[in-house]
């Protein structure tokens, strides 16, 4: 069977045409045909009026989409007026499904006439705006006072649930052409008519019914219209519930049904103002437009479906947005408040069910109420997902989103479940401004807010940048207004969504954390945090909920209540407002809740200072909570951010974390403090507690003054752990450290040798590991540590029929008996892994040095180290095979210490590692001296890129070839911030927050400051290029820019403002060029250069990578087989029976159809056999695991044929109905799939049925296989000593038990990065 030749893009267009027809049918009760294919001539439609309409739509879709949609918009206006007129006459119907037959026929004829005229004009004049001009200039269906250029009908239940990829009109380059879409239309007849005449036309409110129910069914969403000449009456900002009154000298676009019905609604609203029992009595017109479904009397909305409940109504808004008398501001207000990206607000008796239904509805552009009818009250996630698939894929022919984690769905009280979403801008003028996509439910670390108030009360939104480069083309010239409007919308709006009312309370930038390459990411995205202040089932009582107790229901809380619960403004009135805003993040830090401390076990202490040797030993003297002075000293702090904790408390924390050994230090959050707490080496009982618990908090750790009362809220006394010290492993260099090392005397040849050794050794290790499955499993365990991920999720994430991550895929295949020497697919997975590592090494120069590592640094608590000394011990033997180093400590040797990012030559320092018996208790952390450095008077941590001890990690290297020739550079004295033009916002908390009603003013300031452009990345890239092209990292200008970066790192917390103008002025003052070209090692263009990074990339890394990978791939091609008889045996056995032939033909057709679906999916196969992602139907970036999950579900859904007499069919049918009874039909399908493909390089078959391939392979082993429960399997690992002795043939039963010396390491896993290979066969 040939693969269908229809490109996926064409399928998209066909579906869009069908969607237009379905939309018209649903909204106007038409009967337009919706064929399976809009292209096939063999499926011609019958010659009816409806079929002619569909053919006209199809013709115009390909001829002139703009003309088509203007025509449909014109039809929407006329049809709406016709329907409303009929409704006003007799009030005999209030849903579209009840329209009189004559009226439906009239509307159908109207649509046909408009489309016919549009076709004639388009054919004669070509694609243009000719249709709109014609209908305005004398067409028989012209409305002289209502513009229809861009109005679009939008059913309220679909508001926001629309496709985000359909950019129906070309993006205009005219950035200034705006007009405000008014919510109050202009009607010339009514304007000229006397007031009493207009009043006389008011309809009666029959039987207590209002037009609100009808509006909720016919709400027409305003779309963008643009004009250069407008006269705008600004919105009254003193009243939160108002609308816009706009008069335009050109065309105006607005809500067409709203245009006809506005006067009716307004007069009926006057009648209802005295009705206190009205659910919408406290809301204005804007809220009724925003939440029509909440207040409708329509029978459809008040369905008797038990799963649908009325959603909570938003509270009146108290703080209006900033006033701006501009058309763009009114336009944005209309499109943000009138067309909220959150869509329909609905709820059920299960929040997670509401969330999942909304997630699918948003992505698939479906009515959530229809989805709710399909799932009913289903609580089992597997069954609920199956019902959604049946409806979405089977009936609506849509693509399902990625499935949520089952463990997240089943989590009690949503414990450790994260609820996330992302917003994107729609590019077209005629599309809503924003689109929302909900992320799948997943298990993650929780935070203080979530544990105390419930994870389901917090929703994150990933927001795109608000700068010109991030906005749609037509809005880029007005980026300031767009940013202001979005911030005002976020802060001042009560967002009704998922049956709850949400308020924004915090924002932080995304992807701006320093990595090995520093602050290079120019991404301007931000993460917004929303809190549910009210919702379905929320209790209105003011009774406080005790954190940690069993939560039976949520209590209503305002945003001020949330902030005050976390950190009371009244106790922090003198703190800088922007720094106080940044401290909200302490409650959102992903942490593990551990032990609780009693008030008497909390000890407040002064810091250690450079000029006070008495305090340097970390005095345990108690003082009052409010005492924040520095003990009278103005000298630098020597232990900034670190404190001690008792051994008994550390032991209890270890048990809570389920660790095998007590770590030496914990990075944590506690009350208003953050930093690192290390175990007390003296094992004192400073608190006198019977259980030996105590914790000290230094002034430098205290970030805000917490509540004085500690109980009954356990969150205020719970030690929350972010990370802890762990067994260490070798670390790598990066682009920043290498130039500094060379500049300070390290020979380039040393780095070249390290790079070559790293590449060759990694490939050699993998080549040796491919000798057998056991070796490969051990290699994967070391190369891809998975312990932390398994502990976090308590499962292995799947992407189709195989694990999602590359490391887990290799584990799965080896555990089921596949051999890398005979299994082509497994061999390719290994090649992908090592290739990714080599390319990462080449592009990032992360050269691994066996005698180096990263570790937390803390200050010497006993003051026994001198100013140039460190103490560093390991919890186990640290081994480097290349240098033959094998020891448990560093003693009497020079070492290099650094911290990322490193910009100055002085950011790397040579110090002396010594052994102090008093400090021998500490393992896997670096103890820095608490005495000041002679040259600077600062701590060693401060000299390393301005570091401290609150969680920073230091890079330590003790390889003699690197350390020996290195010489220290002196740390320069940085200029003050005013030298660069940096300004500081000195606004205090007391200036903004006088009471609860002022919280929005405080939040808005924090939002606006944190959403502004940060020049940290810009300046970091400029510094890198300056040093590259000028070949200097120690000249005065380079040092000054490096010091500037030190200020910008903490700009958010310090309230420092540095603008583009300030940066330009500074560059000009130094006579620097605006920019430099990208370095050769970055853009991969080989040039003649002597820069060390270019030499390492082009002359060392690239040739060696090509050589070693080529040798590995050649060896694989020569030795690896393409077939596996173990996987095809079951299929071959069945084929021996002649009666099986009909079943074989049936299954072959089904599997070919499955392959065709893959070929038509959002992945294509290039000439090199690599999978390339394209855009999928939802408009979001293709996700390979999600695509494979959907195809696997199709594979599992293949049922045995209904007809036939083959003797196994009854059994297979029973298994299909009851999967737990047996798996023979499933295994047969898998065996057939493998038999029909023949080629291991075709990853499609593995991701569809990899799990079944594994079962077939394991069953084929003569020695048998062992079934293991998932809990046991997740905890299993390969014993290194066993594997080594097994390979040597020395293992026997007399040897006794084999102990493991492996350690669990925590490193970043190399991502698969979609380096997947396919065979581009057209059929099986």
PDB file of N, CA, C and O in Angstrom, residues 79-96 98-100 103 203-206 209-215 217-218 257 260-261 264 268 298:
ATOM      1  N   UNK A  79     -26.990  38.291  10.095  1.00  0.00           N
ATOM      2  CA  UNK A  79     -27.711  37.181  10.713  1.00  0.00           C
ATOM      3  C   UNK A  79     -28.045  37.495  12.159  1.00  0.00           C
ATOM      4  O   UNK A  79     -29.133  37.166  12.647  1.00  0.00           O
ATOM      5  N   UNK A  80     -27.122  38.116  12.868  1.00  0.00           N
ATOM      6  CA  UNK A  80     -27.369  38.453  14.267  1.00  0.00           C
ATOM      7  C   UNK A  80     -28.544  39.414  14.396  1.00  0.00           C
ATOM      8  O   UNK A  80     -29.402  39.261  15.271  1.00  0.00           O
ATOM      9  N   UNK A  81     -28.598  40.407  13.516  1.00  0.00           N
ATOM     10  CA  UNK A  81     -29.702  41.362  13.589  1.00  0.00           C
ATOM     11  C   UNK A  81     -31.031  40.691  13.242  1.00  0.00           C
ATOM     12  O   UNK A  81     -32.062  40.984  13.853  1.00  0.00           O
ATOM     13  N   UNK A  82     -30.977  39.771  12.263  1.00  0.00           N
ATOM     14  CA  UNK A  82     -32.208  39.071  11.911  1.00  0.00           C
ATOM     15  C   UNK A  82     -32.706  38.231  13.075  1.00  0.00           C
ATOM     16  O   UNK A  82     -33.903  38.197  13.383  1.00  0.00           O
ATOM     17  N   UNK A  83     -31.784  37.529  13.748  1.00  0.00           N
ATOM     18  CA  UNK A  83     -32.165  36.690  14.878  1.00  0.00           C
ATOM     19  C   UNK A  83     -32.664  37.528  16.035  1.00  0.00           C
ATOM     20  O   UNK A  83     -33.684  37.226  16.661  1.00  0.00           O
ATOM     21  N   UNK A  84     -31.936  38.609  16.332  1.00  0.00           N
ATOM     22  CA  UNK A  84     -32.340  39.462  17.451  1.00  0.00           C
ATOM     23  C   UNK A  84     -33.693  40.099  17.183  1.00  0.00           C
ATOM     24  O   UNK A  84     -34.556  40.202  18.051  1.00  0.00           O
ATOM     25  N   UNK A  85     -33.909  40.523  15.916  1.00  0.00           N
ATOM     26  CA  UNK A  85     -35.201  41.101  15.593  1.00  0.00           C
ATOM     27  C   UNK A  85     -36.331  40.129  15.818  1.00  0.00           C
ATOM     28  O   UNK A  85     -37.388  40.474  16.344  1.00  0.00           O
ATOM     29  N   UNK A  86     -36.149  38.896  15.426  1.00  0.00           N
ATOM     30  CA  UNK A  86     -37.168  37.873  15.647  1.00  0.00           C
ATOM     31  C   UNK A  86     -37.375  37.609  17.128  1.00  0.00           C
ATOM     32  O   UNK A  86     -38.506  37.446  17.607  1.00  0.00           O
ATOM     33  N   UNK A  87     -36.283  37.616  17.861  1.00  0.00           N
ATOM     34  CA  UNK A  87     -36.376  37.375  19.308  1.00  0.00           C
ATOM     35  C   UNK A  87     -37.161  38.502  19.982  1.00  0.00           C
ATOM     36  O   UNK A  87     -37.973  38.261  20.870  1.00  0.00           O
ATOM     37  N   UNK A  88     -36.941  39.730  19.558  1.00  0.00           N
ATOM     38  CA  UNK A  88     -37.628  40.848  20.184  1.00  0.00           C
ATOM     39  C   UNK A  88     -39.122  40.850  19.865  1.00  0.00           C
ATOM     40  O   UNK A  88     -39.925  41.388  20.621  1.00  0.00           O
ATOM     41  N   UNK A  89     -39.481  40.233  18.730  1.00  0.00           N
ATOM     42  CA  UNK A  89     -40.891  40.229  18.363  1.00  0.00           C
ATOM     43  C   UNK A  89     -41.721  39.328  19.264  1.00  0.00           C
ATOM     44  O   UNK A  89     -42.766  39.731  19.759  1.00  0.00           O
ATOM     45  N   UNK A  90     -41.280  38.111  19.511  1.00  0.00           N
ATOM     46  CA  UNK A  90     -42.147  37.188  20.256  1.00  0.00           C
ATOM     47  C   UNK A  90     -41.451  36.489  21.407  1.00  0.00           C
ATOM     48  O   UNK A  90     -42.093  35.774  22.162  1.00  0.00           O
ATOM     49  N   UNK A  91     -40.167  36.672  21.532  1.00  0.00           N
ATOM     50  CA  UNK A  91     -39.420  36.025  22.634  1.00  0.00           C
ATOM     51  C   UNK A  91     -39.766  34.533  22.728  1.00  0.00           C
ATOM     52  O   UNK A  91     -39.942  33.976  23.795  1.00  0.00           O
ATOM     53  N   UNK A  92     -39.876  33.896  21.576  1.00  0.00           N
ATOM     54  CA  UNK A  92     -40.341  32.513  21.555  1.00  0.00           C
ATOM     55  C   UNK A  92     -39.211  31.501  21.559  1.00  0.00           C
ATOM     56  O   UNK A  92     -39.476  30.326  21.627  1.00  0.00           O
ATOM     57  N   UNK A  93     -37.985  31.944  21.473  1.00  0.00           N
ATOM     58  CA  UNK A  93     -36.867  31.007  21.508  1.00  0.00           C
ATOM     59  C   UNK A  93     -35.684  31.734  22.131  1.00  0.00           C
ATOM     60  O   UNK A  93     -35.582  32.940  22.110  1.00  0.00           O
ATOM     61  N   UNK A  94     -34.794  30.970  22.696  1.00  0.00           N
ATOM     62  CA  UNK A  94     -33.592  31.590  23.270  1.00  0.00           C
ATOM     63  C   UNK A  94     -32.350  30.738  23.064  1.00  0.00           C
ATOM     64  O   UNK A  94     -31.367  30.918  23.735  1.00  0.00           O
ATOM     65  N   UNK A  95     -32.374  29.812  22.158  1.00  0.00           N
ATOM     66  CA  UNK A  95     -31.156  29.097  21.770  1.00  0.00           C
ATOM     67  C   UNK A  95     -31.156  28.971  20.265  1.00  0.00           C
ATOM     68  O   UNK A  95     -32.207  28.975  19.620  1.00  0.00           O
ATOM     69  N   UNK A  96     -29.973  28.823  19.683  1.00  0.00           N
ATOM     70  CA  UNK A  96     -29.881  28.734  18.230  1.00  0.00           C
ATOM     71  C   UNK A  96     -30.550  27.469  17.706  1.00  0.00           C
ATOM     72  O   UNK A  96     -31.044  27.439  16.594  1.00  0.00           O
ATOM     73  N   UNK A  98     -33.257  26.344  18.480  1.00  0.00           N
ATOM     74  CA  UNK A  98     -34.705  26.509  18.435  1.00  0.00           C
ATOM     75  C   UNK A  98     -35.124  27.580  17.434  1.00  0.00           C
ATOM     76  O   UNK A  98     -36.255  28.055  17.478  1.00  0.00           O
ATOM     77  N   UNK A  99     -34.243  28.012  16.556  1.00  0.00           N
ATOM     78  CA  UNK A  99     -34.609  29.009  15.557  1.00  0.00           C
ATOM     79  C   UNK A  99     -35.699  28.445  14.647  1.00  0.00           C
ATOM     80  O   UNK A  99     -35.649  27.274  14.261  1.00  0.00           O
ATOM     81  N   UNK A 100     -36.672  29.273  14.308  1.00  0.00           N
ATOM     82  CA  UNK A 100     -37.714  28.825  13.376  1.00  0.00           C
ATOM     83  C   UNK A 100     -37.101  28.397  12.048  1.00  0.00           C
ATOM     84  O   UNK A 100     -36.104  28.956  11.592  1.00  0.00           O
ATOM     85  N   UNK A 103     -36.624  31.095   9.470  1.00  0.00           N
ATOM     86  CA  UNK A 103     -35.508  31.995   9.745  1.00  0.00           C
ATOM     87  C   UNK A 103     -34.178  31.338   9.363  1.00  0.00           C
ATOM     88  O   UNK A 103     -33.290  31.992   8.808  1.00  0.00           O
ATOM     89  N   UNK A 203     -38.140  46.331  24.722  1.00  0.00           N
ATOM     90  CA  UNK A 203     -38.951  45.115  24.833  1.00  0.00           C
ATOM     91  C   UNK A 203     -39.325  44.842  26.276  1.00  0.00           C
ATOM     92  O   UNK A 203     -38.652  45.253  27.203  1.00  0.00           O
ATOM     93  N   UNK A 204     -40.413  44.130  26.431  1.00  0.00           N
ATOM     94  CA  UNK A 204     -40.850  43.755  27.772  1.00  0.00           C
ATOM     95  C   UNK A 204     -40.058  42.544  28.248  1.00  0.00           C
ATOM     96  O   UNK A 204     -39.667  41.687  27.472  1.00  0.00           O
ATOM     97  N   UNK A 205     -39.873  42.473  29.543  1.00  0.00           N
ATOM     98  CA  UNK A 205     -39.204  41.331  30.158  1.00  0.00           C
ATOM     99  C   UNK A 205     -40.271  40.283  30.454  1.00  0.00           C
ATOM    100  O   UNK A 205     -40.945  40.325  31.469  1.00  0.00           O
ATOM    101  N   UNK A 206     -40.434  39.357  29.516  1.00  0.00           N
ATOM    102  CA  UNK A 206     -41.523  38.394  29.609  1.00  0.00           C
ATOM    103  C   UNK A 206     -41.158  37.281  30.554  1.00  0.00           C
ATOM    104  O   UNK A 206     -40.111  36.656  30.423  1.00  0.00           O
ATOM    105  N   UNK A 209     -37.762  36.535  32.156  1.00  0.00           N
ATOM    106  CA  UNK A 209     -36.564  36.171  31.406  1.00  0.00           C
ATOM    107  C   UNK A 209     -35.915  37.426  30.857  1.00  0.00           C
ATOM    108  O   UNK A 209     -36.588  38.386  30.510  1.00  0.00           O
ATOM    109  N   UNK A 210     -34.584  37.410  30.803  1.00  0.00           N
ATOM    110  CA  UNK A 210     -33.838  38.555  30.289  1.00  0.00           C
ATOM    111  C   UNK A 210     -33.093  38.151  29.036  1.00  0.00           C
ATOM    112  O   UNK A 210     -32.993  36.985  28.686  1.00  0.00           O
ATOM    113  N   UNK A 211     -32.530  39.151  28.384  1.00  0.00           N
ATOM    114  CA  UNK A 211     -31.742  38.874  27.188  1.00  0.00           C
ATOM    115  C   UNK A 211     -30.357  38.367  27.516  1.00  0.00           C
ATOM    116  O   UNK A 211     -29.575  38.060  26.634  1.00  0.00           O
ATOM    117  N   UNK A 212     -30.018  38.276  28.799  1.00  0.00           N
ATOM    118  CA  UNK A 212     -28.682  37.801  29.155  1.00  0.00           C
ATOM    119  C   UNK A 212     -28.459  36.385  28.667  1.00  0.00           C
ATOM    120  O   UNK A 212     -27.375  36.029  28.227  1.00  0.00           O
ATOM    121  N   UNK A 213     -29.478  35.540  28.763  1.00  0.00           N
ATOM    122  CA  UNK A 213     -29.311  34.167  28.308  1.00  0.00           C
ATOM    123  C   UNK A 213     -29.061  34.116  26.815  1.00  0.00           C
ATOM    124  O   UNK A 213     -28.270  33.330  26.331  1.00  0.00           O
ATOM    125  N   UNK A 214     -29.735  34.972  26.087  1.00  0.00           N
ATOM    126  CA  UNK A 214     -29.535  34.991  24.648  1.00  0.00           C
ATOM    127  C   UNK A 214     -28.150  35.540  24.306  1.00  0.00           C
ATOM    128  O   UNK A 214     -27.464  35.057  23.417  1.00  0.00           O
ATOM    129  N   UNK A 215     -27.742  36.550  25.052  1.00  0.00           N
ATOM    130  CA  UNK A 215     -26.397  37.094  24.825  1.00  0.00           C
ATOM    131  C   UNK A 215     -25.334  36.054  25.078  1.00  0.00           C
ATOM    132  O   UNK A 215     -24.349  35.951  24.355  1.00  0.00           O
ATOM    133  N   UNK A 217     -25.401  33.081  24.433  1.00  0.00           N
ATOM    134  CA  UNK A 217     -25.292  32.159  23.305  1.00  0.00           C
ATOM    135  C   UNK A 217     -24.794  32.844  22.044  1.00  0.00           C
ATOM    136  O   UNK A 217     -24.272  32.206  21.154  1.00  0.00           O
ATOM    137  N   UNK A 218     -24.956  34.150  21.941  1.00  0.00           N
ATOM    138  CA  UNK A 218     -24.632  34.845  20.699  1.00  0.00           C
ATOM    139  C   UNK A 218     -23.532  35.876  20.866  1.00  0.00           C
ATOM    140  O   UNK A 218     -23.405  36.770  20.060  1.00  0.00           O
ATOM    141  N   UNK A 257     -23.507  41.529  17.859  1.00  0.00           N
ATOM    142  CA  UNK A 257     -24.696  41.272  18.663  1.00  0.00           C
ATOM    143  C   UNK A 257     -24.787  42.283  19.778  1.00  0.00           C
ATOM    144  O   UNK A 257     -25.863  42.761  20.134  1.00  0.00           O
ATOM    145  N   UNK A 260     -26.503  45.415  18.538  1.00  0.00           N
ATOM    146  CA  UNK A 260     -27.955  45.360  18.436  1.00  0.00           C
ATOM    147  C   UNK A 260     -28.606  45.310  19.809  1.00  0.00           C
ATOM    148  O   UNK A 260     -29.677  45.873  20.036  1.00  0.00           O
ATOM    149  N   UNK A 261     -27.969  44.652  20.740  1.00  0.00           N
ATOM    150  CA  UNK A 261     -28.620  44.340  22.015  1.00  0.00           C
ATOM    151  C   UNK A 261     -28.233  45.285  23.150  1.00  0.00           C
ATOM    152  O   UNK A 261     -28.759  45.171  24.243  1.00  0.00           O
ATOM    153  N   UNK A 264     -30.973  47.204  24.838  1.00  0.00           N
ATOM    154  CA  UNK A 264     -31.876  46.289  25.531  1.00  0.00           C
ATOM    155  C   UNK A 264     -31.285  45.871  26.866  1.00  0.00           C
ATOM    156  O   UNK A 264     -31.949  45.907  27.904  1.00  0.00           O
ATOM    157  N   UNK A 268     -32.680  46.769  30.631  1.00  0.00           N
ATOM    158  CA  UNK A 268     -33.060  45.671  31.524  1.00  0.00           C
ATOM    159  C   UNK A 268     -32.208  45.669  32.782  1.00  0.00           C
ATOM    160  O   UNK A 268     -32.671  45.301  33.856  1.00  0.00           O
ATOM    161  N   UNK A 298     -30.342  30.675  30.566  1.00  0.00           N
ATOM    162  CA  UNK A 298     -30.568  29.793  29.424  1.00  0.00           C
ATOM    163  C   UNK A 298     -30.624  28.336  29.868  1.00  0.00           C
ATOM    164  O   UNK A 298     -29.817  27.876  30.660  1.00  0.00           O
TER     165      UNK A 298
END
